[in-house]
Coordinates of C-alpha atoms in Angstrom, one line a residue:
Chain A
M4 CA -21.2 -14.1 79.5
N5 CA -23.8 -14.7 76.8
L6 CA -26.3 -11.9 77.1
R7 CA -29.0 -13.9 75.3
I8 CA -31.5 -15.7 77.6
H9 CA -32.3 -19.1 76.2
D10 CA -34.5 -20.5 79.0
Y11 CA -37.9 -19.7 77.6
F12 CA -37.6 -19.3 73.8
E13 CA -35.9 -20.9 70.9
R14 CA -34.5 -18.3 68.5
G15 CA -34.4 -18.5 64.7
K16 CA -31.5 -20.0 62.7
K17 CA -28.1 -18.4 62.8
V18 CA -27.5 -15.8 60.1
K19 CA -24.9 -13.2 59.1
I20 CA -25.4 -9.5 58.7
I21 CA -22.9 -6.8 57.6
V22 CA -22.4 -3.8 59.9
N23 CA -20.1 -1.2 58.4
D24 CA -18.3 -3.8 56.3
E25 CA -17.9 -6.1 59.3
T26 CA -19.8 -9.4 59.4
I27 CA -21.5 -10.3 62.6
E28 CA -23.6 -13.4 63.5
A29 CA -27.1 -13.1 64.9
F30 CA -30.3 -15.2 65.0
E31 CA -32.9 -14.7 62.3
G32 CA -35.8 -12.5 63.6
E33 CA -33.9 -10.9 66.5
C34 CA -34.3 -7.2 66.9
L35 CA -31.6 -5.3 65.1
S36 CA -31.0 -2.6 67.7
V37 CA -30.6 -5.2 70.4
V38 CA -28.1 -7.2 68.4
L39 CA -26.1 -4.1 67.7
F40 CA -26.2 -3.1 71.4
I41 CA -25.0 -6.5 72.8
T42 CA -22.3 -6.9 70.1
N43 CA -20.9 -3.6 71.3
K44 CA -21.8 -1.7 68.2
K45 CA -23.5 0.9 70.4
N46 CA -22.8 4.0 68.3
L47 CA -25.6 4.3 65.8
R48 CA -26.4 7.8 64.5
T49 CA -24.4 11.0 64.7
S50 CA -26.1 14.0 66.2
P51 CA -26.6 16.9 63.7
K52 CA -24.8 19.8 65.4
L53 CA -22.3 18.4 67.9
K54 CA -21.5 15.3 65.8
E55 CA -21.8 13.2 68.9
N56 CA -22.4 9.4 68.9
R57 CA -25.9 8.4 69.8
G58 CA -27.4 4.9 70.3
M59 CA -30.4 2.9 71.2
F60 CA -32.4 4.7 73.9
C61 CA -36.2 4.2 74.2
M62 CA -36.8 0.9 72.4
M63 CA -40.3 1.8 71.5
G64 CA -40.1 3.8 68.3
S65 CA -40.4 7.2 69.9
C66 CA -36.9 8.8 70.4
Q67 CA -35.5 8.0 66.9
E68 CA -31.9 7.8 68.3
C69 CA -31.4 4.2 66.9
V70 CA -31.7 5.3 63.3
V71 CA -29.3 3.4 60.9
L72 CA -29.1 2.9 57.2
L73 CA -30.6 -0.5 56.3
D74 CA -29.8 -1.4 52.7
G75 CA -29.4 2.3 52.0
K76 CA -32.6 3.4 53.7
K77 CA -33.0 5.2 57.1
V78 CA -34.9 3.0 59.6
T79 CA -35.3 3.0 63.4
S80 CA -33.4 -0.2 64.2
C81 CA -35.5 -1.0 67.3
N82 CA -38.4 -2.2 65.0
I83 CA -36.3 -4.0 62.4
F84 CA -35.9 -7.8 62.7
I85 CA -32.8 -9.5 61.4
K86 CA -32.8 -11.2 58.0
D87 CA -29.8 -13.0 56.5
G88 CA -27.4 -10.7 54.6
M89 CA -28.8 -7.3 55.8
E90 CA -26.4 -4.5 55.2
I91 CA -26.3 -1.9 58.0
K92 CA -24.4 1.4 58.0
T93 CA -24.1 3.6 61.1
G94 CA -22.6 7.0 61.8
N95 CA -23.3 10.2 59.9
L96 CA -26.4 9.4 57.9
N97 CA -27.1 12.9 56.7
V98 CA -25.7 12.2 53.2
L99 CA -27.6 13.5 50.2
Chain B
M7 CA -55.1 -9.4 56.3
C8 CA -57.9 -8.0 54.1
Y9 CA -59.1 -4.8 55.7
K10 CA -62.4 -3.1 55.4
K11 CA -62.4 0.6 54.6
E12 CA -64.7 1.5 57.4
Y13 CA -65.0 0.1 60.9
D14 CA -67.6 0.6 63.7
V15 CA -64.8 1.2 66.1
I16 CA -61.1 1.7 65.5
I17 CA -58.6 1.4 68.4
I18 CA -55.1 2.7 68.2
G19 CA -52.8 0.7 70.5
A20 CA -53.1 -3.0 71.3
G21 CA -52.0 -2.8 75.0
P22 CA -54.1 -3.8 77.9
S23 CA -56.6 -0.9 77.5
G24 CA -57.0 -1.2 73.7
V25 CA -57.5 -5.0 73.9
K26 CA -60.1 -4.7 76.6
S27 CA -62.0 -2.0 74.6
A28 CA -61.8 -4.2 71.4
L29 CA -63.1 -7.3 73.2
T30 CA -66.0 -5.4 74.9
C31 CA -67.1 -3.8 71.7
S32 CA -66.9 -6.9 69.5
K33 CA -68.8 -9.0 72.0
K34 CA -71.9 -6.9 71.1
G35 CA -71.3 -7.4 67.4
L36 CA -69.4 -4.3 66.4
K37 CA -66.8 -4.6 63.7
V38 CA -63.5 -3.6 65.4
L39 CA -60.0 -2.8 64.0
I40 CA -57.1 -2.5 66.4
I41 CA -53.8 -0.9 65.1
D42 CA -50.4 -1.2 66.7
S43 CA -46.9 -0.4 65.5
N44 CA -45.6 -3.5 67.3
G45 CA -45.8 -6.9 65.7
N46 CA -48.3 -8.2 68.2
S47 CA -50.7 -7.3 71.0
G48 CA -49.6 -6.6 74.5
G49 CA -48.4 -3.0 74.3
Q50 CA -45.1 -2.2 76.0
I51 CA -45.9 -3.7 79.4
Y52 CA -46.8 -7.2 78.0
R53 CA -44.7 -6.8 74.8
A54 CA -44.5 -10.0 72.8
P55 CA -41.2 -11.5 71.8
P56 CA -40.3 -11.3 68.1
K57 CA -42.2 -13.6 65.8
S58 CA -39.2 -15.8 65.2
Y59 CA -39.0 -16.8 68.9
I60 CA -40.6 -20.1 69.6
K61 CA -41.7 -21.0 73.1
K62 CA -39.5 -23.9 74.5
S63 CA -41.8 -25.4 77.1
E64 CA -44.5 -24.6 79.6
K65 CA -41.9 -22.7 81.6
T66 CA -42.8 -19.1 81.3
F67 CA -43.4 -15.7 83.1
E68 CA -46.6 -13.9 83.8
E69 CA -46.3 -11.1 81.2
N70 CA -45.9 -13.6 78.5
L71 CA -49.0 -15.5 79.6
I72 CA -51.1 -12.4 79.6
Q73 CA -49.9 -11.5 76.1
L74 CA -50.7 -15.0 74.8
K75 CA -54.2 -14.6 76.2
F76 CA -54.7 -11.2 74.5
S77 CA -53.7 -12.8 71.1
E78 CA -56.1 -15.7 71.6
D79 CA -59.0 -13.5 72.7
L80 CA -58.6 -11.1 69.7
T81 CA -58.5 -14.0 67.3
K82 CA -61.5 -15.7 68.9
N83 CA -63.6 -12.6 68.6
N84 CA -62.7 -12.0 65.0
I85 CA -61.2 -8.6 65.7
D86 CA -59.2 -7.2 62.7
T87 CA -55.6 -6.5 63.7
A88 CA -53.2 -4.1 61.9
Y89 CA -49.9 -4.9 63.6
N90 CA -46.7 -3.4 62.3
H91 CA -48.7 -0.4 61.3
T92 CA -47.7 3.1 62.5
V93 CA -50.3 5.7 62.6
W94 CA -48.9 9.0 61.2
Q95 CA -52.1 11.1 61.0
V96 CA -55.5 11.2 62.6
S97 CA -58.1 13.6 61.2
P98 CA -61.5 14.5 62.7
G99 CA -64.3 12.5 61.4
F100 CA -62.3 10.1 61.8
K101 CA -59.7 9.3 59.2
I102 CA -56.7 7.3 60.3
D103 CA -53.6 7.1 58.2
A104 CA -51.0 4.5 58.9
F105 CA -47.9 3.1 57.2
N106 CA -46.2 -0.2 57.2
E107 CA -43.2 -1.5 55.2
N108 CA -45.3 -1.8 52.1
G109 CA -46.8 1.6 52.0
T110 CA -49.7 3.7 53.4
I111 CA -53.3 2.8 54.2
Q112 CA -56.3 4.8 55.4
W113 CA -59.3 3.6 57.5
N114 CA -62.5 5.5 58.5
T115 CA -64.6 5.2 61.7
K116 CA -67.1 7.2 63.7
N117 CA -65.8 5.9 67.0
L118 CA -62.1 6.2 67.8
I119 CA -60.4 4.9 70.9
V120 CA -56.9 6.1 71.4
A121 CA -54.9 3.8 73.6
T122 CA -51.4 4.9 72.9
G123 CA -50.0 4.6 76.4
T124 CA -47.0 6.5 77.7
Y125 CA -43.4 7.4 77.2
E126 CA -40.7 7.3 79.7
K127 CA -39.7 10.6 81.4
I128 CA -35.9 10.8 81.6
I129 CA -34.5 13.9 83.1
P130 CA -31.2 14.8 81.4
F131 CA -27.7 14.9 83.1
D132 CA -24.2 15.3 81.9
G133 CA -23.5 12.5 79.4
W134 CA -27.0 11.0 79.2
T135 CA -26.6 11.0 75.4
T136 CA -23.7 8.6 75.6
P137 CA -24.4 5.3 73.8
G138 CA -24.9 2.7 76.5
V139 CA -27.2 4.9 78.5
I140 CA -30.8 3.6 77.9
G141 CA -34.2 4.1 79.4
L142 CA -35.4 1.8 82.2
A143 CA -38.5 1.0 80.0
A144 CA -36.1 0.1 77.2
C145 CA -34.3 -2.2 79.6
T146 CA -37.6 -4.0 80.5
I147 CA -38.3 -4.4 76.8
L148 CA -34.9 -5.9 76.2
L149 CA -35.3 -8.3 79.1
K150 CA -38.9 -9.4 78.7
A151 CA -39.7 -9.1 75.0
H152 CA -36.2 -9.7 73.5
Q153 CA -35.0 -12.1 76.2
T154 CA -31.6 -10.3 76.3
L155 CA -29.6 -8.8 79.1
P156 CA -28.4 -5.3 78.1
G157 CA -24.8 -6.0 79.4
N158 CA -22.7 -7.9 81.8
K159 CA -22.7 -5.1 84.3
I160 CA -25.6 -2.7 84.7
V161 CA -26.4 0.3 86.9
L162 CA -30.0 1.2 87.3
A163 CA -31.0 4.8 88.2
G164 CA -34.0 7.0 88.5
N165 CA -37.1 6.4 90.7
G166 CA -40.4 4.5 91.1
P167 CA -41.5 0.9 90.7
L168 CA -39.7 0.3 87.4
L169 CA -36.3 0.4 89.2
I170 CA -37.4 -2.5 91.3
S171 CA -39.0 -4.4 88.4
V172 CA -36.0 -4.1 86.1
A173 CA -33.6 -5.1 88.9
Y174 CA -35.7 -8.1 89.6
Y175 CA -35.8 -9.3 86.0
I176 CA -32.0 -8.8 85.5
L177 CA -31.4 -11.0 88.6
K178 CA -34.0 -13.5 87.6
F179 CA -32.4 -13.9 84.1
G180 CA -29.0 -14.4 85.6
G181 CA -27.6 -10.9 85.1
K182 CA -25.6 -8.6 87.5
V183 CA -26.8 -5.2 88.9
D184 CA -23.8 -3.1 89.9
A185 CA -26.0 -0.5 91.8
I186 CA -29.5 0.9 92.1
V187 CA -29.5 4.7 92.3
D188 CA -32.8 6.0 93.6
T189 CA -33.8 9.7 94.0
S190 CA -36.3 8.7 96.6
S191 CA -35.5 7.9 100.2
K192 CA -36.3 4.6 101.9
F193 CA -38.9 6.5 104.0
E194 CA -40.7 7.7 100.8
W195 CA -40.9 4.0 99.7
I196 CA -42.4 3.0 103.1
K197 CA -44.9 5.9 102.8
S198 CA -46.0 4.8 99.4
M199 CA -46.5 1.2 100.6
I200 CA -49.6 2.3 102.4
S201 CA -51.4 3.0 99.1
L202 CA -50.2 -0.3 97.7
I203 CA -52.6 -2.0 100.0
F204 CA -55.4 -1.0 97.5
N205 CA -53.8 -3.3 95.0
P206 CA -52.9 -6.5 97.0
K207 CA -51.6 -8.4 93.9
N208 CA -49.1 -5.8 93.0
F209 CA -48.2 -5.3 96.6
I210 CA -47.2 -8.9 97.2
Q211 CA -45.4 -9.0 93.9
G212 CA -43.5 -5.8 94.8
I213 CA -42.4 -7.3 98.2
S214 CA -41.1 -10.5 96.6
W215 CA -39.1 -8.4 94.1
I216 CA -37.6 -6.3 96.8
L217 CA -36.6 -9.4 98.8
K218 CA -34.9 -10.9 95.8
I219 CA -32.9 -7.6 95.4
I220 CA -32.0 -7.5 99.1
F221 CA -30.9 -11.2 99.1
S222 CA -28.7 -10.6 96.0
R223 CA -26.9 -7.8 97.9
V224 CA -27.3 -5.2 95.2
P225 CA -25.9 -1.9 96.5
I226 CA -28.7 0.6 96.8
Y227 CA -28.0 4.3 96.8
S228 CA -31.1 6.1 98.1
N229 CA -31.6 9.8 97.9
S230 CA -29.1 9.8 95.0
L231 CA -28.9 10.8 91.4
I232 CA -26.6 10.3 88.4
N233 CA -24.4 13.4 88.2
K234 CA -22.4 12.5 85.2
V235 CA -21.6 9.7 82.7
S236 CA -18.6 9.5 80.4
K237 CA -17.3 7.1 77.9
K238 CA -14.6 4.7 78.9
E239 CA -12.7 2.2 76.8
N240 CA -14.7 -0.8 77.9
G241 CA -17.9 0.8 79.1
I242 CA -19.0 3.9 80.8
S243 CA -18.0 5.7 84.0
V244 CA -20.9 6.7 86.2
E245 CA -20.8 9.4 88.9
I246 CA -23.4 8.9 91.6
Q247 CA -24.2 11.9 93.9
N248 CA -26.1 11.9 97.2
I249 CA -28.7 14.6 97.0
K250 CA -28.3 15.6 100.6
N251 CA -24.6 15.5 101.5
K252 CA -23.4 15.9 97.9
Q253 CA -21.0 13.0 98.3
I254 CA -19.8 11.4 95.1
K255 CA -19.1 7.8 94.3
K256 CA -17.7 6.7 90.9
L257 CA -18.4 3.3 89.3
T258 CA -17.4 1.8 86.0
T259 CA -20.1 -0.2 84.3
E260 CA -21.3 -1.3 80.8
V261 CA -24.8 0.0 80.7
L262 CA -26.8 2.6 82.6
A263 CA -30.6 2.3 82.5
V264 CA -32.3 5.3 83.8
G265 CA -36.0 6.5 84.1
H266 CA -38.0 9.0 86.1
G267 CA -41.5 7.7 85.6
L268 CA -44.0 7.9 82.7
T269 CA -45.7 10.7 80.9
P270 CA -48.9 10.2 78.9
S271 CA -48.6 10.0 75.1
T272 CA -50.8 12.9 74.0
D273 CA -49.6 13.1 70.3
I274 CA -53.1 12.3 69.0
S275 CA -55.2 14.3 71.5
R276 CA -53.0 17.4 70.9
L277 CA -53.3 16.9 67.1
L278 CA -57.1 16.8 67.4
K279 CA -57.0 20.0 69.6
I280 CA -58.7 18.4 72.6
N281 CA -58.4 20.5 75.8
H282 CA -55.7 19.2 78.2
S283 CA -55.1 19.8 81.9
Y284 CA -51.9 19.5 83.9
D285 CA -51.6 16.9 86.7
D286 CA -48.1 16.0 87.8
L287 CA -49.4 12.9 89.7
K288 CA -50.8 11.6 86.4
G289 CA -47.6 12.2 84.5
G290 CA -48.1 15.8 83.2
W291 CA -50.5 17.0 80.5
I292 CA -53.6 14.8 80.1
P293 CA -56.6 15.2 77.8
K294 CA -59.9 16.4 79.5
L295 CA -62.3 13.4 79.6
D296 CA -65.5 12.5 81.3
K297 CA -65.7 9.5 83.7
Y298 CA -66.2 7.1 80.7
F299 CA -63.0 8.5 79.1
K300 CA -65.0 10.3 76.4
S301 CA -63.4 13.5 75.1
S302 CA -65.2 16.7 74.1
M303 CA -64.9 15.6 70.4
K304 CA -67.9 13.3 69.4
G305 CA -66.8 9.7 69.2
L306 CA -63.3 10.2 70.5
Y307 CA -62.2 8.3 73.6
I308 CA -58.8 8.3 75.2
V309 CA -58.0 5.3 77.5
G310 CA -55.2 3.6 79.2
D311 CA -52.2 5.4 80.6
G312 CA -52.6 8.0 77.8
S313 CA -55.5 9.4 79.8
G314 CA -53.2 9.8 82.9
I315 CA -50.8 7.3 84.4
S316 CA -52.4 4.7 86.5
G317 CA -50.9 1.4 85.4
A318 CA -51.7 -1.7 83.3
I319 CA -54.5 -3.1 85.5
A320 CA -56.4 0.2 85.7
A321 CA -55.9 0.6 81.9
E322 CA -58.1 -2.4 81.3
E323 CA -60.9 -0.9 83.4
K324 CA -60.6 2.4 81.4
G325 CA -60.8 0.6 78.1
E326 CA -63.9 -1.3 79.3
L327 CA -65.7 1.9 80.4
A328 CA -65.0 3.6 77.0
A329 CA -66.4 0.5 75.2
Y330 CA -69.6 0.6 77.3
S331 CA -70.1 4.2 76.5
I332 CA -69.8 3.5 72.8
L333 CA -72.2 0.6 73.1
K334 CA -74.7 2.8 74.9
D335 CA -74.4 5.6 72.3
L336 CA -75.0 3.0 69.5
K337 CA -78.0 1.7 71.5
L338 CA -76.5 -1.8 71.8
I339 CA -77.0 -1.7 75.5
D340 CA -79.7 0.1 77.4
E341 CA -79.4 2.6 80.3
T342 CA -79.8 -0.1 83.0
E343 CA -77.2 -2.5 81.5
F344 CA -74.9 0.5 81.1
E345 CA -75.3 1.5 84.7
N346 CA -74.9 -2.0 86.0
N347 CA -71.8 -2.7 84.0
T348 CA -70.0 0.6 84.5
S349 CA -70.7 1.1 88.2
K350 CA -68.7 -2.0 89.1
V351 CA -65.8 -1.1 86.9
I352 CA -65.7 2.5 88.2
K353 CA -65.5 1.2 91.8
K354 CA -62.5 -1.0 90.8
L355 CA -60.9 1.8 88.9
K356 CA -61.1 4.1 91.9
R357 CA -59.2 1.6 94.0
Y358 CA -56.5 1.2 91.4
E359 CA -56.2 5.0 91.1
I360 CA -55.4 5.4 94.8
F361 CA -52.7 2.8 94.4
A362 CA -51.4 4.7 91.3
K363 CA -51.2 8.0 93.2
G364 CA -49.0 6.4 95.8
I365 CA -46.7 5.1 93.1
A366 CA -46.8 8.5 91.3
K367 CA -45.4 10.2 94.4
L368 CA -42.3 8.0 94.1
N369 CA -42.0 9.3 90.5
A370 CA -42.3 13.0 91.3
T371 CA -39.4 14.9 89.8
P372 CA -37.3 16.2 92.7
K373 CA -36.0 19.7 92.2
S374 CA -32.5 18.5 92.6
L375 CA -32.7 16.6 89.4
I376 CA -33.5 19.8 87.4
E377 CA -31.0 21.9 89.3
N378 CA -28.3 19.3 88.6
I379 CA -28.5 19.8 84.9
S380 CA -25.4 21.7 83.7
N381 CA -25.7 24.5 81.2
N382 CA -24.0 22.6 78.4
T383 CA -26.0 19.4 78.8
V384 CA -28.0 18.5 75.7
I385 CA -31.7 18.5 76.5
C386 CA -33.2 18.1 73.0
R387 CA -31.3 15.1 71.7
C388 CA -32.6 15.3 68.1
E389 CA -31.4 18.9 67.5
D390 CA -28.5 19.2 70.1
I391 CA -30.2 22.0 72.1
T392 CA -28.6 22.6 75.5
K393 CA -30.0 23.9 78.7
K394 CA -28.2 27.2 78.0
D395 CA -30.1 27.5 74.7
I396 CA -33.4 27.1 76.5
I397 CA -32.6 29.6 79.2
H398 CA -31.4 32.0 76.5
A399 CA -34.7 31.8 74.8
A400 CA -36.6 32.3 78.1
E401 CA -34.4 35.3 78.9
N402 CA -35.1 36.8 75.5
G403 CA -38.9 36.6 76.0
A404 CA -40.0 33.1 75.0
R405 CA -42.9 32.5 77.4
N406 CA -44.4 29.2 76.4
L407 CA -43.1 25.9 75.0
N408 CA -44.2 26.7 71.4
Q409 CA -42.2 29.9 71.6
I410 CA -39.2 28.2 73.0
K411 CA -39.5 25.7 70.1
S412 CA -39.5 28.5 67.5
W413 CA -36.5 30.1 69.2
T414 CA -34.3 27.1 69.7
R415 CA -35.5 24.3 67.3
F416 CA -36.2 22.0 70.3
G417 CA -39.0 19.6 69.4
M418 CA -38.4 20.1 65.6
G419 CA -36.4 17.0 65.3
P420 CA -37.6 13.5 64.4
C421 CA -38.9 12.8 67.9
Q422 CA -41.0 16.0 67.9
G423 CA -40.2 16.7 71.5
R424 CA -41.5 13.4 72.9
T425 CA -38.2 12.8 74.7
C426 CA -37.5 16.3 76.0
Q427 CA -40.8 18.3 76.2
Y428 CA -41.2 17.5 79.9
S429 CA -37.6 18.5 80.8
V430 CA -37.7 21.7 78.8
A431 CA -40.9 22.7 80.6
K432 CA -39.3 22.0 84.0
I433 CA -36.1 23.9 83.1
A434 CA -38.0 26.9 81.7
S435 CA -40.5 27.0 84.6
E436 CA -37.6 26.9 87.2
H437 CA -35.8 29.7 85.3
L438 CA -38.9 31.9 84.8
R439 CA -40.2 31.0 88.2
C440 CA -43.6 30.4 86.7
N441 CA -46.1 27.5 87.0
I442 CA -45.3 24.7 84.5
K443 CA -49.0 24.9 83.4
D444 CA -48.5 28.4 82.1
L445 CA -45.9 27.2 79.6
G446 CA -48.5 25.1 77.8
Y447 CA -47.6 22.2 75.5
L448 CA -46.3 21.7 72.0
T449 CA -49.0 22.0 69.3
G450 CA -49.6 18.5 67.8
R451 CA -48.3 18.1 64.3
T452 CA -48.2 15.5 61.6
P453 CA -46.6 13.2 60.7
L454 CA -46.8 11.6 64.2
R455 CA -43.8 9.5 63.3
P456 CA -41.2 10.2 60.6
F457 CA -41.6 8.1 57.5
P458 CA -40.0 8.2 54.1
L459 CA -41.8 10.0 51.3
D460 CA -41.3 7.1 48.9
K461 CA -43.5 5.1 51.3
A462 CA -46.2 7.7 51.1
I463 CA -46.1 7.8 47.3
G464 CA -45.6 4.1 46.5
D465 CA -44.3 2.6 43.2
F466 CA -45.7 3.9 39.9
E467 CA -44.8 4.3 36.3
Y468 CA -44.6 7.7 34.6
E469 CA -47.7 6.9 32.5
E470 CA -49.7 6.4 35.6
I471 CA -49.3 10.0 36.8
T472 CA -52.5 12.0 36.2
K473 CA -51.3 14.8 34.0
V474 CA -52.9 18.2 34.3
E475 CA -53.2 20.6 31.4
A476 CA -50.4 23.1 31.2
A477 CA -51.3 26.6 32.2
P478 CA -51.8 28.9 29.2
L479 CA -48.8 31.1 28.4

């Protein structure tokens, strides 16, 4: 089943983004955390002590669980909107 | 947008309360700036779809129409908007520091209206940190703003009206709800219905949502909670437990959306050292305000759900009252006009607050939810602090939330305790057998949201740095 609802709005044009070296298709302007969630890339950051996977949680910029590396910079993916060719890295982001 | 350095009124938060304040102030000629971290007005409740989404036809839903009206009204009234700007510091006086993707900016004002709304309370359980477990509020944002179902199969859990609203929207948008797991009993719902009469519009809407859920034959587990979640190959396994008879039912699903009501966002009022009081039916700690939502600090108003949870419709009334109070202080309306305008609004607000109290009872945190948290469950998600760590701190003498913070590092992570403060307080007060009020709240700290230092500094050449004379040897 397509999880995107197309009844009310037309989305932007189809673009490609790279997530951990894998290319996935999305619509331009869609929310990054939502696209990752519905394409089953739910593991975003790794927790600091227990090294557990964490993922999108609050969707309003509060919890900071959806942090990923976008073009090498830490961002909360819930307020990032897809642009063609974005490069995303997930997992252990605490690299110096 | 070209901003002024100083505004007559600055409003933080472009939800229903902030927008209403802005419109009321600007109608009397005040220069208003409204700031929001989202890309548009509407707040979380009427959150706008991303900018790239283009409306297909006249076919729409109510929240979207309200948001469009907000945008139109703000533009028509020449209100400056700073969308995509996140406020990271507010200093008395007032200086407001914000950042966006280009860097930082500071504005000044004598009249500040804080309309920052709420966060969702989510009481931890085993496995709540598993990716695929999200907030109920997150789920509504996915559905209404992003027009996306979170998964093919969804379990909804928690309590209160959001459970019904999320279930309704999933069904409306063609999705499937595997189960609704509600900590309240059916009797508690019926009891709360009595107060709903004070808000007929929401009452009728609620009934139509419940009917849709019943006709769709979604299994409803009343008096039940989520005992445990674990990762499975193609989804997650969810353990549902009946609070009374302890019976357990296991389900496999893709997504679990869970929420236990809302708690006011007090980041800014705590930072400005306003006095707060505790009211469980209003969501926890709330700033002390007069009946026009004015705080003890000159020129500072706190409106909307941030002043105590009472919903989106009441939020507008609160925003309006604060605006009238500012207009009176600035002598733009006289005493008679002020009394005339506010007395009507206060009457309406009182009715909505009776309604809100009824709803709040459904969102009261049952003891069983706290007792059900196992010792090794992570409570502070940022720093991986478990229930055991919190109890250890309490046993060793930590007697308030700030002390527990120093002891364990809870609340020192990037979310600054927004996600877990409420649960930590509940756990500690249960363990110490003390009133939750006696534990206080976390001292407000900047930055209100994490942001990279390079953003604060901006781009510059070495030559541009102001050099200071070296200290004499």
